Coordinates of C-alpha atoms in Angstrom, one line a residue:
X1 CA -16.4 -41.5 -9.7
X2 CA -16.9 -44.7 -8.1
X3 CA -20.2 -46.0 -6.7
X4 CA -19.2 -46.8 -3.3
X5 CA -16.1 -44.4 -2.1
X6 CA -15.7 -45.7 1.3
X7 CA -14.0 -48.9 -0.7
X8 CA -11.5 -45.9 -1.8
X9 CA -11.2 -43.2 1.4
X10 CA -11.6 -43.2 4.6
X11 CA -13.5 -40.6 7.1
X12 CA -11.4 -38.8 9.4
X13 CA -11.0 -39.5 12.8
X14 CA -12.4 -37.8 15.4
X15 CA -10.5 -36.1 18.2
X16 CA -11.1 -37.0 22.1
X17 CA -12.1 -34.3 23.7
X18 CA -15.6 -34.5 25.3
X19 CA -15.2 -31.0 27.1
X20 CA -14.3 -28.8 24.2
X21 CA -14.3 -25.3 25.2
X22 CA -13.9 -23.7 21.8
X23 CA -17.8 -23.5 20.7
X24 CA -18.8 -21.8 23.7
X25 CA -15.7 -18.3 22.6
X26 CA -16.0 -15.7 20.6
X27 CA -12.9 -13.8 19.1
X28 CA -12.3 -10.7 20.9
X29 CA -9.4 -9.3 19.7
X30 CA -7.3 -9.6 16.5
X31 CA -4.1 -12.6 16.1
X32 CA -0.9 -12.2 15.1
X33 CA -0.3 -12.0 11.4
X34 CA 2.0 -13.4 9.5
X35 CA 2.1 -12.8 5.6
X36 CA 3.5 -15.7 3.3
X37 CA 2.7 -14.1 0.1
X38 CA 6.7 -13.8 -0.8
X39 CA 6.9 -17.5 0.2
X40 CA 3.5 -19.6 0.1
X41 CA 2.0 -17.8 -2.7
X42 CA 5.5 -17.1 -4.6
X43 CA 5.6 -20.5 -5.0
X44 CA 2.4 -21.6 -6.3
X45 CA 3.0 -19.1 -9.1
X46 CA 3.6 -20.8 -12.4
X47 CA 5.7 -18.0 -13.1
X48 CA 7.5 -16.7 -9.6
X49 CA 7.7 -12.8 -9.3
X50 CA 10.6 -11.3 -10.5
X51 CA 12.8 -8.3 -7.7
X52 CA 10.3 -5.8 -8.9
X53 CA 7.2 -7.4 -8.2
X54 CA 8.8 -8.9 -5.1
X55 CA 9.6 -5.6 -4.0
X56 CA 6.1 -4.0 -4.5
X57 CA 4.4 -6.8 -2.9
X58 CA 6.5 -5.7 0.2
X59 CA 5.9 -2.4 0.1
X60 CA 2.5 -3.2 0.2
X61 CA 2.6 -6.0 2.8
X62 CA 4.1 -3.0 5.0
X63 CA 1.7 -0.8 4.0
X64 CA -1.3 -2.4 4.8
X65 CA 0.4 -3.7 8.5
X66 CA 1.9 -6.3 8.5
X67 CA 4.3 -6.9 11.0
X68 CA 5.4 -10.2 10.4
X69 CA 6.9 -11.4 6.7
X70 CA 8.0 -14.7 5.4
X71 CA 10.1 -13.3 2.5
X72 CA 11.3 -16.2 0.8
X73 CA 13.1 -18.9 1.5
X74 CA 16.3 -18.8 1.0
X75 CA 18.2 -22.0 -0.2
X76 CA 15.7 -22.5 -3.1
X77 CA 18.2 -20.5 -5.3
X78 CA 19.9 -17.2 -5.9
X79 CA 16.9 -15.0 -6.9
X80 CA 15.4 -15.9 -3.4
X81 CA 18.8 -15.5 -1.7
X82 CA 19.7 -12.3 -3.3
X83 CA 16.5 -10.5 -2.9
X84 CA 16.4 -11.3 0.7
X85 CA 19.5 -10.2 1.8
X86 CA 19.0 -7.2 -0.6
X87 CA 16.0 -6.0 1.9
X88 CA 18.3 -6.2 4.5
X89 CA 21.3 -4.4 2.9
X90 CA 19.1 -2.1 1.4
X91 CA 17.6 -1.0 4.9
X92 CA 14.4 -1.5 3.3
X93 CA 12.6 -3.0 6.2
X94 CA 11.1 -1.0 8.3
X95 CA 11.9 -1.3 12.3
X96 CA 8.8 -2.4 13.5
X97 CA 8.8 -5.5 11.1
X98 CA 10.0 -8.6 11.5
X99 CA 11.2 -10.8 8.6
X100 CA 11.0 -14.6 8.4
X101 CA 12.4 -17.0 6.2
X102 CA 11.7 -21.6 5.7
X103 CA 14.1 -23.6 6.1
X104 CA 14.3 -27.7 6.2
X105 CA 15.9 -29.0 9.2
X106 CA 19.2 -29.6 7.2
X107 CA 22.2 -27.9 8.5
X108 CA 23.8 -26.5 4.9
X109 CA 19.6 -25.2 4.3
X110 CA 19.6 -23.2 7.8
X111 CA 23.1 -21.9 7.6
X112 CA 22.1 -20.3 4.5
X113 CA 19.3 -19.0 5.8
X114 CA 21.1 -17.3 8.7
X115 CA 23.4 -15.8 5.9
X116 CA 20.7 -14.1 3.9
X117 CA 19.7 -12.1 6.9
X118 CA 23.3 -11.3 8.2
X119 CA 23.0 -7.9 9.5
X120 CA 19.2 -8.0 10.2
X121 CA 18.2 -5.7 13.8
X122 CA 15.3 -9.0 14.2
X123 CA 14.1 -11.7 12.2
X124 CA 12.4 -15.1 12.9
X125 CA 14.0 -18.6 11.2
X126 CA 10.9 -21.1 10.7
X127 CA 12.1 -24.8 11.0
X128 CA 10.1 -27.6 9.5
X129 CA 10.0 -31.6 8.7
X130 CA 7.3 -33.5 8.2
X131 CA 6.0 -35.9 10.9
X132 CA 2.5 -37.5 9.8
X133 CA 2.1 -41.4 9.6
X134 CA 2.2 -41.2 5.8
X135 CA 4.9 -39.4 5.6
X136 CA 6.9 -41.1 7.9
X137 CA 6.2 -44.5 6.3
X138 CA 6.0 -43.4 2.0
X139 CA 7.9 -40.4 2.1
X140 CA 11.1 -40.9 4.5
X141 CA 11.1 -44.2 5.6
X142 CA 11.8 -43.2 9.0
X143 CA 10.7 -44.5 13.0
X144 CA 8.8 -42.0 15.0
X145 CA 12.5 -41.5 16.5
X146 CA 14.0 -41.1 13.9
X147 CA 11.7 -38.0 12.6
X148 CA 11.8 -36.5 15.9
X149 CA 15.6 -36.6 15.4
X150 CA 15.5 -34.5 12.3
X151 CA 14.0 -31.8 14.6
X152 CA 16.3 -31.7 17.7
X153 CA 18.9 -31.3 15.1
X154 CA 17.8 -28.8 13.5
X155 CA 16.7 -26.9 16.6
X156 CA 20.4 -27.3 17.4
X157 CA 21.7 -25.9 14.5
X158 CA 19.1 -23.0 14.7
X159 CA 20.5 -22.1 18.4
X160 CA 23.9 -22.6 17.0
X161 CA 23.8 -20.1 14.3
X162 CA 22.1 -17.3 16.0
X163 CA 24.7 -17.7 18.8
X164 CA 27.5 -16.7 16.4
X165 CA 24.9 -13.5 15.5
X166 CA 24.0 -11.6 18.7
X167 CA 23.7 -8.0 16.9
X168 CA 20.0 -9.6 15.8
X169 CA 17.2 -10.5 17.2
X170 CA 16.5 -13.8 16.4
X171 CA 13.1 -15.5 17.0
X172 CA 12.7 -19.1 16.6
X173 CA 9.3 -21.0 14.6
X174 CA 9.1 -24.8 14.4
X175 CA 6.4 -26.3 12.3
X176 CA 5.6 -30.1 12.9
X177 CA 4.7 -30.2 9.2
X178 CA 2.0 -32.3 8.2
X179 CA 0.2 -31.8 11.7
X180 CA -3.7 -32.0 10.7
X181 CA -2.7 -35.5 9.5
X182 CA -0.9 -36.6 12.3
X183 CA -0.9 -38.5 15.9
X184 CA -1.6 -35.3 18.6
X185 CA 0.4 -37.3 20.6
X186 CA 3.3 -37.5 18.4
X187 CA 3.3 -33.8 17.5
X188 CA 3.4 -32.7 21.2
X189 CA 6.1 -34.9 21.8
X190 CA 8.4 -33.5 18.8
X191 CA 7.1 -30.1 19.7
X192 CA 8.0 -31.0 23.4
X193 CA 11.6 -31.7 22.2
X194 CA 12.2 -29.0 20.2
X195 CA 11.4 -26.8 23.6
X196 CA 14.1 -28.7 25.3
X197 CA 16.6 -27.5 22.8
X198 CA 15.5 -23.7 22.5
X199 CA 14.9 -23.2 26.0
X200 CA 11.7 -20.4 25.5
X201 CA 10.4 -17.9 27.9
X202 CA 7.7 -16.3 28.4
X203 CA 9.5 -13.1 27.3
X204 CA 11.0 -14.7 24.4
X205 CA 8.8 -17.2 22.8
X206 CA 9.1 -20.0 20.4
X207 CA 6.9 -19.8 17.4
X208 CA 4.8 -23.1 17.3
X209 CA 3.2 -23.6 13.4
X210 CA 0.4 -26.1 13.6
X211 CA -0.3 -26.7 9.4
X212 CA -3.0 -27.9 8.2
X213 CA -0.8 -28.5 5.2
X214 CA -3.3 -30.6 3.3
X215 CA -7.0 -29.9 4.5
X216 CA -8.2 -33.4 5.0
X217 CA -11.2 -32.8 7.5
X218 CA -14.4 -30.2 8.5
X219 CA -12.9 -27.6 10.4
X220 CA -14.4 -28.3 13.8
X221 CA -11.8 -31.2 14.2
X222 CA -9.1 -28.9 13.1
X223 CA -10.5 -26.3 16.3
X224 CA -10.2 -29.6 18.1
X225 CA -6.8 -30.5 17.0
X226 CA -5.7 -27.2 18.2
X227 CA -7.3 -27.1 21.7
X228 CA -6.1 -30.4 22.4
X229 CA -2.5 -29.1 21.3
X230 CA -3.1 -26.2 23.5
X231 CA -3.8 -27.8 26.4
X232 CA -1.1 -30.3 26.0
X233 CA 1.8 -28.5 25.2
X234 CA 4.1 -28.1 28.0
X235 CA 4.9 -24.1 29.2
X236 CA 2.2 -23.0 27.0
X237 CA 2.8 -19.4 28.1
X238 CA 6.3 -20.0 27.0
X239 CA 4.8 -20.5 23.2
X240 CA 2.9 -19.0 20.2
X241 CA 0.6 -20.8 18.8
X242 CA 0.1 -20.1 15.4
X243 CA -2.2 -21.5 12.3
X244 CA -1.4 -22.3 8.8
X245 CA -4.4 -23.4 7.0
X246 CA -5.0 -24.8 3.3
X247 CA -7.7 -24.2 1.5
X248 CA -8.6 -28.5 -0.4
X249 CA -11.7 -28.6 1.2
X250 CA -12.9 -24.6 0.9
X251 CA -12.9 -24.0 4.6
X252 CA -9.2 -22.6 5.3
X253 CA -11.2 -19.6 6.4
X254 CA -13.2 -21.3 8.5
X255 CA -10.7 -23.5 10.0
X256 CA -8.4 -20.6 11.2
X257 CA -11.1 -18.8 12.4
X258 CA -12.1 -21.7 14.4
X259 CA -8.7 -22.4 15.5
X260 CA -8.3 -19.0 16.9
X261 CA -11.5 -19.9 19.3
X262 CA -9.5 -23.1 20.2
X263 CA -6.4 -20.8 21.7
X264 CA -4.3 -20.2 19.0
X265 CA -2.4 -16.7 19.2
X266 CA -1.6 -16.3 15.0
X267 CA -2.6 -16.7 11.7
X268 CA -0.4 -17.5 8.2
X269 CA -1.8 -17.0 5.1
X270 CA -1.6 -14.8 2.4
X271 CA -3.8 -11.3 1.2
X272 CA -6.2 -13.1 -1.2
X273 CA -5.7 -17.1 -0.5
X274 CA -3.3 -17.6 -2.8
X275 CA -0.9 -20.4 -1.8
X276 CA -0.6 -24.0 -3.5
X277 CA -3.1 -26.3 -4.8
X278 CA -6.5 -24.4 -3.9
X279 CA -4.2 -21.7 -1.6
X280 CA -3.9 -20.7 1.7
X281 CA -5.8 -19.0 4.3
X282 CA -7.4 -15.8 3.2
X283 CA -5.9 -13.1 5.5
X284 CA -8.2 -10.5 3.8
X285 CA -11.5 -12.2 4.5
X286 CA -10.2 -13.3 8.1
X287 CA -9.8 -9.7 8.9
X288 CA -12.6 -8.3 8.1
X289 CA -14.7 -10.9 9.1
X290 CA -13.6 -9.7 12.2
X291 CA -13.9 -6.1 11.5
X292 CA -17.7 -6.6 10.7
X293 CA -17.7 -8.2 14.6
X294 CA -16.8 -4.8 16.0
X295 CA -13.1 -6.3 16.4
X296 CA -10.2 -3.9 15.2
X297 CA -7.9 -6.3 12.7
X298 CA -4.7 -4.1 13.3
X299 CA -4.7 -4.4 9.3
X300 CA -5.3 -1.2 6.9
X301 CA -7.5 -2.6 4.3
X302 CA -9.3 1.0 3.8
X303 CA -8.1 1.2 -0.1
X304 CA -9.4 -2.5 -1.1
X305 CA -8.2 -1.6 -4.8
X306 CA -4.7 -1.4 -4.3
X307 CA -4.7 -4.8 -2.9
X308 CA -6.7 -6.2 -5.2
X309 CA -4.6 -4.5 -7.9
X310 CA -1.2 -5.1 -6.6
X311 CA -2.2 -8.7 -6.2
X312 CA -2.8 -9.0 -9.6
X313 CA -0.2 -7.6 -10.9
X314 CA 2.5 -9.2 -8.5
X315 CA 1.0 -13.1 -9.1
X316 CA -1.0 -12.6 -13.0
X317 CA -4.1 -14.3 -11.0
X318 CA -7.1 -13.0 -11.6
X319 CA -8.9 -12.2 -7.9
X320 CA -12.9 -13.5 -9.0
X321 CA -15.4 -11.2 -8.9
X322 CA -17.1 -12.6 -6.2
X323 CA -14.1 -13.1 -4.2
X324 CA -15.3 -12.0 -0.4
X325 CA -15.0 -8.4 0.1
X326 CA -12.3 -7.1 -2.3
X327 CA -14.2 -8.3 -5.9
X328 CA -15.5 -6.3 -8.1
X329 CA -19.1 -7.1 -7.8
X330 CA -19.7 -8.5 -4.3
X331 CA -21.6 -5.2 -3.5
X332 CA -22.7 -5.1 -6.7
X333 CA -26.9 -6.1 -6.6
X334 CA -28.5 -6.8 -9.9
X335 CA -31.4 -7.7 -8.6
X336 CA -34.2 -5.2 -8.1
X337 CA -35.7 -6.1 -5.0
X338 CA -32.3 -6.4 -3.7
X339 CA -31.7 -2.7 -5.3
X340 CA -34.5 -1.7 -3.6
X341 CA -33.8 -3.3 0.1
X342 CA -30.2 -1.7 -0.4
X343 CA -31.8 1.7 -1.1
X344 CA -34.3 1.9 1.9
X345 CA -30.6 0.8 4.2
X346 CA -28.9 3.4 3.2
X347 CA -32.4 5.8 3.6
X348 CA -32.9 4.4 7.3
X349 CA -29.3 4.6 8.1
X350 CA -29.6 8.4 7.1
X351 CA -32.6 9.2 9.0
X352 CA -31.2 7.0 12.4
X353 CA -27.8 9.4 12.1
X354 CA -26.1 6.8 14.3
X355 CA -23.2 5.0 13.2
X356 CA -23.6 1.8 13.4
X357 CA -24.1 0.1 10.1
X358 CA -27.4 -1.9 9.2
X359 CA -28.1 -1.9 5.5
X360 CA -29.9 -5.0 3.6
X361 CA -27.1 -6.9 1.4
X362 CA -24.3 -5.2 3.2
X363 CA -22.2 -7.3 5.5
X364 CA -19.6 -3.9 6.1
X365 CA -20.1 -0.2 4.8
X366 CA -18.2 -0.7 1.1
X367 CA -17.0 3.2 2.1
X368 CA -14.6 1.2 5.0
X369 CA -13.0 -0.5 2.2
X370 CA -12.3 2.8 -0.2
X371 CA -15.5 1.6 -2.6
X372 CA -18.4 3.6 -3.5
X373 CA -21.9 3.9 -3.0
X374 CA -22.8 4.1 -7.0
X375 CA -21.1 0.4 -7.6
X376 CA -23.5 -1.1 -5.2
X377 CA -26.9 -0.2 -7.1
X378 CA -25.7 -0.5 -10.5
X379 CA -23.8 -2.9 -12.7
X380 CA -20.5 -2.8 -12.0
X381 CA -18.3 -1.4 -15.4
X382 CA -15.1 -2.1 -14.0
X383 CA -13.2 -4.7 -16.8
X384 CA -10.2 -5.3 -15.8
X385 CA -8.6 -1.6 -16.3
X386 CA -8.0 -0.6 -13.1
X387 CA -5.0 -2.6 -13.1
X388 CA -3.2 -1.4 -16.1
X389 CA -4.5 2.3 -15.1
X390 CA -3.2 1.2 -11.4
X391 CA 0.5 0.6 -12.1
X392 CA 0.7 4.0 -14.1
X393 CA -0.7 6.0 -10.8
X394 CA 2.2 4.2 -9.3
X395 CA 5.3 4.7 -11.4
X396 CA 4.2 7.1 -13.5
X397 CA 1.6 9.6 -11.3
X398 CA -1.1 9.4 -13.8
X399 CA -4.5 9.5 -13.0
X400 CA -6.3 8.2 -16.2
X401 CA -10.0 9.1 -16.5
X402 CA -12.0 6.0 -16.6
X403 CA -13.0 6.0 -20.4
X404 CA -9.1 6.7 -20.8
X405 CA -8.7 3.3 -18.7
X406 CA -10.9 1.7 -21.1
X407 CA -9.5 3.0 -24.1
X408 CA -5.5 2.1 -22.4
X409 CA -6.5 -1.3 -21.4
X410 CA -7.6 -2.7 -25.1
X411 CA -4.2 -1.5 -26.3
X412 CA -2.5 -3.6 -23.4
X413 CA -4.3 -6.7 -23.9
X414 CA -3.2 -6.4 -27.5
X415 CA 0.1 -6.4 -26.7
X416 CA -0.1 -9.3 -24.1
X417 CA -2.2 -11.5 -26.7
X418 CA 1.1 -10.6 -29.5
X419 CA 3.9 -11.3 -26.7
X420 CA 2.6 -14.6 -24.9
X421 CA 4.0 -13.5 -21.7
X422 CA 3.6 -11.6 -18.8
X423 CA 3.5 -8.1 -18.8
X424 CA 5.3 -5.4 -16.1
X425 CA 5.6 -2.1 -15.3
X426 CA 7.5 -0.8 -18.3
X427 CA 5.4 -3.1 -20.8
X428 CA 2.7 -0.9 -20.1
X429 CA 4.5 2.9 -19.8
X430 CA 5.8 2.0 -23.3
X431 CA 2.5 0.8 -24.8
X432 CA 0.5 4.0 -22.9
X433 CA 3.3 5.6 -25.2
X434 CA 2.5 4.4 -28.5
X435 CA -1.3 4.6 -27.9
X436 CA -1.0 8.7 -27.3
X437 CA 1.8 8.9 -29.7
X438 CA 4.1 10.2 -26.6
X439 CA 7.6 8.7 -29.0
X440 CA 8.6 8.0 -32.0
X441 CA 7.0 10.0 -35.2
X442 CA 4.7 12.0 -35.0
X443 CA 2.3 14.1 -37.2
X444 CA 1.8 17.2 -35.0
X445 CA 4.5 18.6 -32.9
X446 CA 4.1 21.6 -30.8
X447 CA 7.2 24.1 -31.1
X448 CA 5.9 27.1 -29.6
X449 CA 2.9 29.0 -29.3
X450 CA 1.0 32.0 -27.6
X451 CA -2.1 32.7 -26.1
X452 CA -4.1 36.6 -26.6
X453 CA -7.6 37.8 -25.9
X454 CA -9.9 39.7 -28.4
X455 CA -13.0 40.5 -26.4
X456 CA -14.1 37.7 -25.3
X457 CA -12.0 35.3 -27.8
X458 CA -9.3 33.7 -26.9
X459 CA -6.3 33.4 -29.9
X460 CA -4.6 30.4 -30.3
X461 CA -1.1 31.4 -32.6
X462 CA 1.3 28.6 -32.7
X463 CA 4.5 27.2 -34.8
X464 CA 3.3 23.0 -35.2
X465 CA 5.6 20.8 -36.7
X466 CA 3.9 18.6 -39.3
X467 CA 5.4 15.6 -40.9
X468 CA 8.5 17.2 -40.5
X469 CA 8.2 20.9 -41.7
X470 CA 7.4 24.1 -39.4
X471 CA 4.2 25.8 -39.9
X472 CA 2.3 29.1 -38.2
X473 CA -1.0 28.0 -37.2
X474 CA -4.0 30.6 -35.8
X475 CA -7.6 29.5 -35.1
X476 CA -10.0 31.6 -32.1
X477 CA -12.3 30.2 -29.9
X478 CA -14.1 30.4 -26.8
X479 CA -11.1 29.2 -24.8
X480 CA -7.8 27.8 -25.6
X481 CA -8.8 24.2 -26.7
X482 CA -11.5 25.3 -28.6
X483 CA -9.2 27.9 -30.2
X484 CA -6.6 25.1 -31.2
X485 CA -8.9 22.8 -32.6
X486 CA -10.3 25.5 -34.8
X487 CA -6.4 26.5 -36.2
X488 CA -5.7 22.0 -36.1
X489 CA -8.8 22.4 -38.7
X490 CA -8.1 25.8 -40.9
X491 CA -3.9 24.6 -41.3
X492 CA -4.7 20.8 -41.3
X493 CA -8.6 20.3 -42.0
X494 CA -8.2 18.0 -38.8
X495 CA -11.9 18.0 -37.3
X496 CA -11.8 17.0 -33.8
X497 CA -14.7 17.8 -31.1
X498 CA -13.9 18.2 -27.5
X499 CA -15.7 16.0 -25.3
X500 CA -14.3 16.0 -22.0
X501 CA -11.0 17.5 -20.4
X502 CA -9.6 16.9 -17.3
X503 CA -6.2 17.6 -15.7
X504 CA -4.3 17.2 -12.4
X505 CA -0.5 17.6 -10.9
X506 CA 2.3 15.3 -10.9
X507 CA 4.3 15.3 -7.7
X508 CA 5.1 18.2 -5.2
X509 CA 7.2 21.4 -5.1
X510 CA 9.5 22.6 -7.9
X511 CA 9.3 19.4 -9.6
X512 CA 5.8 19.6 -10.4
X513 CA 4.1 18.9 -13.6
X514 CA 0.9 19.0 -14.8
X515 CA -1.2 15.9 -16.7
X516 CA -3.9 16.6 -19.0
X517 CA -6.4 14.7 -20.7
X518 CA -8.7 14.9 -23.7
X519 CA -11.5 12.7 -24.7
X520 CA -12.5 13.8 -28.5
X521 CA -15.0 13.0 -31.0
X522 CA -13.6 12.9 -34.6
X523 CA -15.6 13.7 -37.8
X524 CA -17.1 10.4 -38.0
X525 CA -18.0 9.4 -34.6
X526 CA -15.0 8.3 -32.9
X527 CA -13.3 8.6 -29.2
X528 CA -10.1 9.8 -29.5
X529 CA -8.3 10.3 -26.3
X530 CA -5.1 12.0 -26.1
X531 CA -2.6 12.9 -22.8
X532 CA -0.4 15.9 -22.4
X533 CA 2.8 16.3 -20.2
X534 CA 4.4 20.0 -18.9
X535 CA 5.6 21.8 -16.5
X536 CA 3.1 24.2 -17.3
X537 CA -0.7 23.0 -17.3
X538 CA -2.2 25.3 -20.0
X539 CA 0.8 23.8 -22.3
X540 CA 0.1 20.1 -21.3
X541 CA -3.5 20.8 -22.4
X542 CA -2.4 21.6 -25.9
X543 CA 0.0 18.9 -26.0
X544 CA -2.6 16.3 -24.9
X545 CA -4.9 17.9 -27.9
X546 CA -2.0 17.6 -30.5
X547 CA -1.9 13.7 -28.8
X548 CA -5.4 13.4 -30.0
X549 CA -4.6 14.8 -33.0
X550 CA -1.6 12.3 -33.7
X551 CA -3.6 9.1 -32.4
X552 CA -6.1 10.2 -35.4

């Protein structure tokens, strides 16, 4: 660093406008969203998401609400092509959302953007080219003119295009990229003349995308930028305003939020702020900021988890601990005294019987979010698991106790530490496999067995494959584990100790199947866990003992 850096940068300007209204508002009701996970934070990814991960992150994107997705764009290459026009072949989108795709104002970029939504019922094309001073001068080498010519052609080819289309909807949004760092008055004036092409109405709108595309001041002149614009624009009921916010200086939060009390009508960004360089705007933390405000989001954020978890998975980033409502410890308190101010909340919210929330620590009632009460008085245990444990509930319907998470998750990062690359969906099924011996070779195999009652004894008489050979087994017990484990140790001398046993169903109706777990104790000391699958659940409770047995 050098001593002096105003020899090196400059402060930003300040905008002219004496009578700012935008300190004085509150927000009152929730923005448009727009999602640009698929786009934005596809490409910041050192490694992009392939059609599977792609297509989970929209599922979820639906899911949670949005209404409003920027699925790719397009002309980067075939993957983006092909998976987009897949959603719409596919039928895939669901009628109440709209799907959006980038395109440069370049007429061969925007034709192939109109083709990979051919057939779409509505969809919004998003038009860009940059227009800021440095830009103009480094970048392009172009007049003022000549920029704002790169617009009105595109806008041209945009009207154009959807003309030859009329069984969509088409929707029309025009970013003056670059705008936090350049002229108001030459960003209204390209804006202006993009109007003059599209011809918007009230009733149909043109999407106007004011970017902070590089965060380059506090976020009070951004609010200013935007009220100015606002103000300016002409047939401003005729437009939507919306805000696309990087996160360089830390405030992208802030400076959408602010720019919503300025008059803008939407927000871009993605779940969690991923998005290039330090990432977009946060369109978690936006929305429940509001929520804690009393002001519904229109966003279903009520199972934290699977975002979090989905997230991960889709992008291989990490989401920090501390990361504003959806990390693992942020209502976590290690502190005592802030253990103990937690406690006397929760016992003063009981005795009030009200519902409005007012506990010590607690910004929003972690029970809103799907999270419970124990994590926020104690150290939080989660490691990392409850992604890997995740992605089996959802391909796979299994429901892993948490010590089975534990145990699962150890075996994964193995693998990912021998492979050097990213793991997916069947990476892990095959590796949950191998850990419970669910393939391959194996020791004990159950062939048949049956169950009788002496007294209060139950029998266990079954034929087990071992290494390869049939044998009769028999051992009593209390109940039927205990009752195998005693004829695992008479035939085999295999000592295992129950520890804990859980079970639960696999789908619905005549395709149902049971799940069954067992955490045991061998001779010396160890967790073994084991997992049994059947249509029956008495069966699946052997089978997951014979797992143990096999992982032994």
């Amino acid at each position: 660093m050098i001593a002096d850096p105003s020899v090196k940068y400059r402060s930003f300007p300040q905008v002219d406008l004496p009578d700012r209204q935008w300190p004085s508002r509150t927000i009152t009701r929730a923005p448009r969203w727009l999602s640009t996970d698929m786009r934005d934070g596809n490409q910041a990814l050192i490694d992009p998401m392939d059609e599977e991960k792609k297509t989970r992150f929209f599922d979820l994107l639906v899911k949670v609400g949005l209404k409003e997705i920027e699925v790719g764009f397009p002309s980067a290459g075939a993957t983006e092509f092909d998976f987009i026009s897949g959603l719409v072949r596919t039928g895939r989108i669901p009628d109440d959302v709209t799907v959006q795709v980038l395109t440069q104002s370049r007429r061969d970029l925007i034709e192939k953007s109109f083709q990979s939504l051919e057939g779409a019922r509505q969809a919004i094309v998003h038009l860009y080219n940059a227009v800021s001073p440095s830009w103009r001068r480094i970048v392009f080498g172009m007049t003022r003119d000549e920029v704002r010519d790169i617009a009105v052609a595109g806008a041209k080819i945009l009207r154009d295009e959807a003309a030859k289309r009329p069984g969509t909807d088409w929707n029309f949004e025009y970013s003056p990229e670059t705008f936090s760092t350049a002229e108001l008055d030459f960003s209204l004036e390209v804006c202006a003349a993009v109007m003059d092409v599209l011809r918007p109405t009230p009733d149909k709108p043109l999407i106007l995308n004011l970017p902070a595309t590089v965060e380059a001041a506090t976020p009070n002149i951004y609010a200013d930028q935007i009220e100015y614009f606002c103000r300016n624009v002409p047939n401003r009921d005729a437009v939507v305003i919306s805000l696309h916010t990087h996160n360089d200086r830390g405030t992208g939060v802030a400076a959408a939020e602010l720019g919503l009390m300025a008059g803008a009508d939407r927000v871009e960004g993605c779940l969690l702020g991923n998005g290039e360089r330090t990432g977009n705007c946060d369109l978690v933390t936006v929305a429940l900021n509001l929520y804690t405000q009393g002001v519904e989001p229109g966003l279903d954020l009520s199972d934290i988890d699977e975002v979090v978890n989905t997230v991960q998975y889709c992008t291989n980033i990490p989401v920090h601990p501390r990361t504003p409502y959806a990390g693992d410890l942020v209502f976590t308190a290690f502190s005592g005294s802030h253990q103990d101010a937690i406690k006397k909340g929760f016992a003063a919210q009981e005795q009030r019987n009200d519902q409005m929330w007012d506990v010590p620590y607690l910004p929003i009632d972690p029970k809103d979010l799907g999270r419970d009460y124990e994590a926020v008085i104690r150290v939080n245990s989660q490691s990392g698991k409850g992604g890997v444990a995740w992605v089996l509930e959802q391909d796979k319907g299994l429901k892993l106790p948490k010590r089975m998470q534990a145990d699962l998750s150890r075996a994964v990062q193995a693998l990912a530490d021998e492979t050097s690359r990213e793991l997916n969906a069947a990476d892990i099924w095959g590796r949950f496999q191998q850990q419970y011996r669910l393939e391959g070779e194996q020791a004990f195999a159950l062939v048949s067995y049956e169950e009788t009652q002496a007294g209060s004894d139950r029998i266990f008489t079954g034929r087990i494959r071992h290494d390869g050979v049939e044998r009769t087994v028999s051992g009593r017990g209390n109940g039927l584990l205990s009752s195998v484990v005693a004829a695992m140790r008479e035939a085999f001398g295999v000592e295992l100790e129950i520890a804990d046993y859980s079970e639960h169903a696999i789908g619905k109706g005549s395709d149902v199947q049971a799940a069954a777990y067992v955490e045991t104790r061998s001779g010396d000391g160890r967790a073994i866990f084991g997992v049994g699958i059947d249509t029956d659940v008495a069966t699946a409770s052997v089978r997951a003992l014979l797992s143990a047995a096999n992982a032994l």
